[in-house]
């Protein structure tokens, strides 16, 4: 079994600062809209919780579960919506929340998928915009941190379901 060493990338305080700023930026660009936040599970759960707590106004919250990788670590190019949002999005201002954009498949395809419901607007926010393996062009309207590469875990992000609970973000390195 591979063992990993984890190197700190963003500590909890740094993440908290960025999340507060993202909430302010999102609020400022949607001054009048009641917002619907749609988190993509599982990775977004911690970011979503902190982001919506930082919003200084009422908002609605829902989640979707999407599989894009199956059991592989390489994108299959297909999107499988396992659990979709339940709130009606017609005419609403929607913010899709994800922990990380990597190939771009999940966010670009799910954004398209939601358009069928005729929302008034759809914006995307990702805590981490990882640019080095982008395959699908996608507008990441708001991002917390931009990185080129690295296997990042913590604050919702996993490696074989481990590390999601960590309050900081680390880069895994083979030991
Ligand atoms: C991860 C992450 C994003 C997606 C990004 O989810 O949470 O949703 O991959 O990758 P992409 O830009 O290449 O599509 P994953 O499918 O690993 O599931 P998880 O959120 O349950 O960990």
PDB file of N, CA and C and ligand atoms in Angstrom, residues 40-44 65-69 75 98-107 158 161 164, ligand 1:
ATOM      1  N   UNK A  40     -21.708  20.542  -4.788  1.00  0.00           N
ATOM      2  CA  UNK A  40     -21.460  19.248  -5.420  1.00  0.00           C
ATOM      3  C   UNK A  40     -20.743  18.337  -4.428  1.00  0.00           C
ATOM      4  N   UNK A  41     -21.438  17.290  -4.056  1.00  0.00           N
ATOM      5  CA  UNK A  41     -20.934  16.355  -3.035  1.00  0.00           C
ATOM      6  C   UNK A  41     -19.931  15.377  -3.644  1.00  0.00           C
ATOM      7  N   UNK A  42     -19.046  14.778  -2.837  1.00  0.00           N
ATOM      8  CA  UNK A  42     -19.007  15.093  -1.413  1.00  0.00           C
ATOM      9  C   UNK A  42     -18.057  16.233  -1.100  1.00  0.00           C
ATOM     10  N   UNK A  43     -17.131  16.463  -1.999  1.00  0.00           N
ATOM     11  CA  UNK A  43     -15.988  17.315  -1.689  1.00  0.00           C
ATOM     12  C   UNK A  43     -16.322  18.709  -1.197  1.00  0.00           C
ATOM     13  N   UNK A  44     -17.503  19.239  -1.598  1.00  0.00           N
ATOM     14  CA  UNK A  44     -17.798  20.642  -1.297  1.00  0.00           C
ATOM     15  C   UNK A  44     -18.388  20.859   0.093  1.00  0.00           C
ATOM     16  N   UNK A  65     -25.051  15.178  -6.324  1.00  0.00           N
ATOM     17  CA  UNK A  65     -23.956  14.211  -6.267  1.00  0.00           C
ATOM     18  C   UNK A  65     -23.689  13.749  -7.686  1.00  0.00           C
ATOM     19  N   UNK A  66     -22.465  13.904  -8.109  1.00  0.00           N
ATOM     20  CA  UNK A  66     -22.104  13.639  -9.495  1.00  0.00           C
ATOM     21  C   UNK A  66     -20.899  12.725  -9.530  1.00  0.00           C
ATOM     22  N   UNK A  67     -20.919  11.775 -10.423  1.00  0.00           N
ATOM     23  CA  UNK A  67     -19.746  10.932 -10.556  1.00  0.00           C
ATOM     24  C   UNK A  67     -19.121  11.190 -11.919  1.00  0.00           C
ATOM     25  N   UNK A  68     -17.880  11.575 -11.918  1.00  0.00           N
ATOM     26  CA  UNK A  68     -17.222  11.787 -13.198  1.00  0.00           C
ATOM     27  C   UNK A  68     -16.024  10.866 -13.380  1.00  0.00           C
ATOM     28  N   UNK A  69     -15.565  10.281 -12.309  1.00  0.00           N
ATOM     29  CA  UNK A  69     -14.353   9.486 -12.398  1.00  0.00           C
ATOM     30  C   UNK A  69     -14.587   7.983 -12.271  1.00  0.00           C
ATOM     31  N   UNK A  75     -10.267  11.049 -15.668  1.00  0.00           N
ATOM     32  CA  UNK A  75     -11.633  11.399 -16.051  1.00  0.00           C
ATOM     33  C   UNK A  75     -12.153  10.481 -17.154  1.00  0.00           C
ATOM     34  N   UNK A  98     -18.155  24.071  -5.693  1.00  0.00           N
ATOM     35  CA  UNK A  98     -17.345  22.848  -5.711  1.00  0.00           C
ATOM     36  C   UNK A  98     -16.036  23.102  -4.972  1.00  0.00           C
ATOM     37  N   UNK A  99     -15.458  22.028  -4.484  1.00  0.00           N
ATOM     38  CA  UNK A  99     -14.194  22.178  -3.764  1.00  0.00           C
ATOM     39  C   UNK A  99     -13.043  22.434  -4.715  1.00  0.00           C
ATOM     40  N   UNK A 100     -13.049  21.714  -5.854  1.00  0.00           N
ATOM     41  CA  UNK A 100     -11.909  21.844  -6.766  1.00  0.00           C
ATOM     42  C   UNK A 100     -12.368  21.675  -8.211  1.00  0.00           C
ATOM     43  N   UNK A 101     -11.780  22.436  -9.100  1.00  0.00           N
ATOM     44  CA  UNK A 101     -11.940  22.232 -10.542  1.00  0.00           C
ATOM     45  C   UNK A 101     -10.613  21.680 -11.036  1.00  0.00           C
ATOM     46  N   UNK A 102     -10.698  20.524 -11.688  1.00  0.00           N
ATOM     47  CA  UNK A 102      -9.476  19.865 -12.145  1.00  0.00           C
ATOM     48  C   UNK A 102      -9.521  19.782 -13.681  1.00  0.00           C
ATOM     49  N   UNK A 103     -10.095  18.728 -14.243  1.00  0.00           N
ATOM     50  CA  UNK A 103     -10.232  18.678 -15.706  1.00  0.00           C
ATOM     51  C   UNK A 103     -11.275  19.689 -16.188  1.00  0.00           C
ATOM     52  N   UNK A 104     -12.184  20.066 -15.287  1.00  0.00           N
ATOM     53  CA  UNK A 104     -13.250  21.012 -15.644  1.00  0.00           C
ATOM     54  C   UNK A 104     -14.536  20.318 -16.052  1.00  0.00           C
ATOM     55  N   UNK A 105     -14.484  19.000 -16.160  1.00  0.00           N
ATOM     56  CA  UNK A 105     -15.645  18.245 -16.641  1.00  0.00           C
ATOM     57  C   UNK A 105     -16.868  18.419 -15.728  1.00  0.00           C
ATOM     58  N   UNK A 106     -16.672  18.237 -14.439  1.00  0.00           N
ATOM     59  CA  UNK A 106     -17.807  18.261 -13.503  1.00  0.00           C
ATOM     60  C   UNK A 106     -18.532  19.595 -13.573  1.00  0.00           C
ATOM     61  N   UNK A 107     -17.795  20.667 -13.431  1.00  0.00           N
ATOM     62  CA  UNK A 107     -18.426  21.988 -13.361  1.00  0.00           C
ATOM     63  C   UNK A 107     -19.026  22.397 -14.710  1.00  0.00           C
ATOM     64  N   UNK A 158     -10.460  14.501  -0.773  1.00  0.00           N
ATOM     65  CA  UNK A 158     -10.048  13.182  -0.279  1.00  0.00           C
ATOM     66  C   UNK A 158      -8.986  12.516  -1.121  1.00  0.00           C
ATOM     67  N   UNK A 161     -11.169   8.480   0.059  1.00  0.00           N
ATOM     68  CA  UNK A 161     -12.117   8.831   1.131  1.00  0.00           C
ATOM     69  C   UNK A 161     -11.454   9.275   2.443  1.00  0.00           C
ATOM     70  N   UNK A 164     -10.745  13.974   4.323  1.00  0.00           N
ATOM     71  CA  UNK A 164     -11.768  15.000   4.091  1.00  0.00           C
ATOM     72  C   UNK A 164     -11.999  15.881   5.309  1.00  0.00           C
TER      73      UNK A 164
HETATM   74  C1  LIG B   1     -13.932  15.838  -7.353  1.00  0.00           C
HETATM   75  C2  LIG B   1     -14.221  17.264  -6.895  1.00  0.00           C
HETATM   76  C3  LIG B   1     -14.951  17.864  -8.068  1.00  0.00           C
HETATM   77  C4  LIG B   1     -14.406  17.085  -9.255  1.00  0.00           C
HETATM   78  C5  LIG B   1     -13.462  17.950 -10.005  1.00  0.00           C
HETATM   79  O1  LIG B   1     -15.044  15.063  -7.098  1.00  0.00           O
HETATM   80  O2  LIG B   1     -15.000  17.279  -5.730  1.00  0.00           O
HETATM   81  O3  LIG B   1     -16.345  17.706  -7.980  1.00  0.00           O
HETATM   82  O4  LIG B   1     -13.709  15.945  -8.732  1.00  0.00           O
HETATM   83  O5  LIG B   1     -12.847  17.234 -11.036  1.00  0.00           O
HETATM   84  P1  LIG B   1     -13.011  17.582 -12.579  1.00  0.00           P
HETATM   85  O6  LIG B   1     -12.841  19.050 -12.737  1.00  0.00           O
HETATM   86  O7  LIG B   1     -11.887  16.798 -13.189  1.00  0.00           O
HETATM   87  O8  LIG B   1     -14.354  17.100 -13.027  1.00  0.00           O
HETATM   88  P2  LIG B   1     -15.022  13.484  -7.094  1.00  0.00           P
HETATM   89  O9  LIG B   1     -15.686  12.995  -8.345  1.00  0.00           O
HETATM   90  O10 LIG B   1     -13.630  12.990  -6.806  1.00  0.00           O
HETATM   91  O11 LIG B   1     -15.993  13.126  -5.901  1.00  0.00           O
HETATM   92  P3  LIG B   1     -15.997  13.632  -4.373  1.00  0.00           P
HETATM   93  O12 LIG B   1     -16.392  15.103  -4.398  1.00  0.00           O
HETATM   94  O13 LIG B   1     -17.029  12.775  -3.750  1.00  0.00           O
HETATM   95  O14 LIG B   1     -14.621  13.434  -3.815  1.00  0.00           O
END
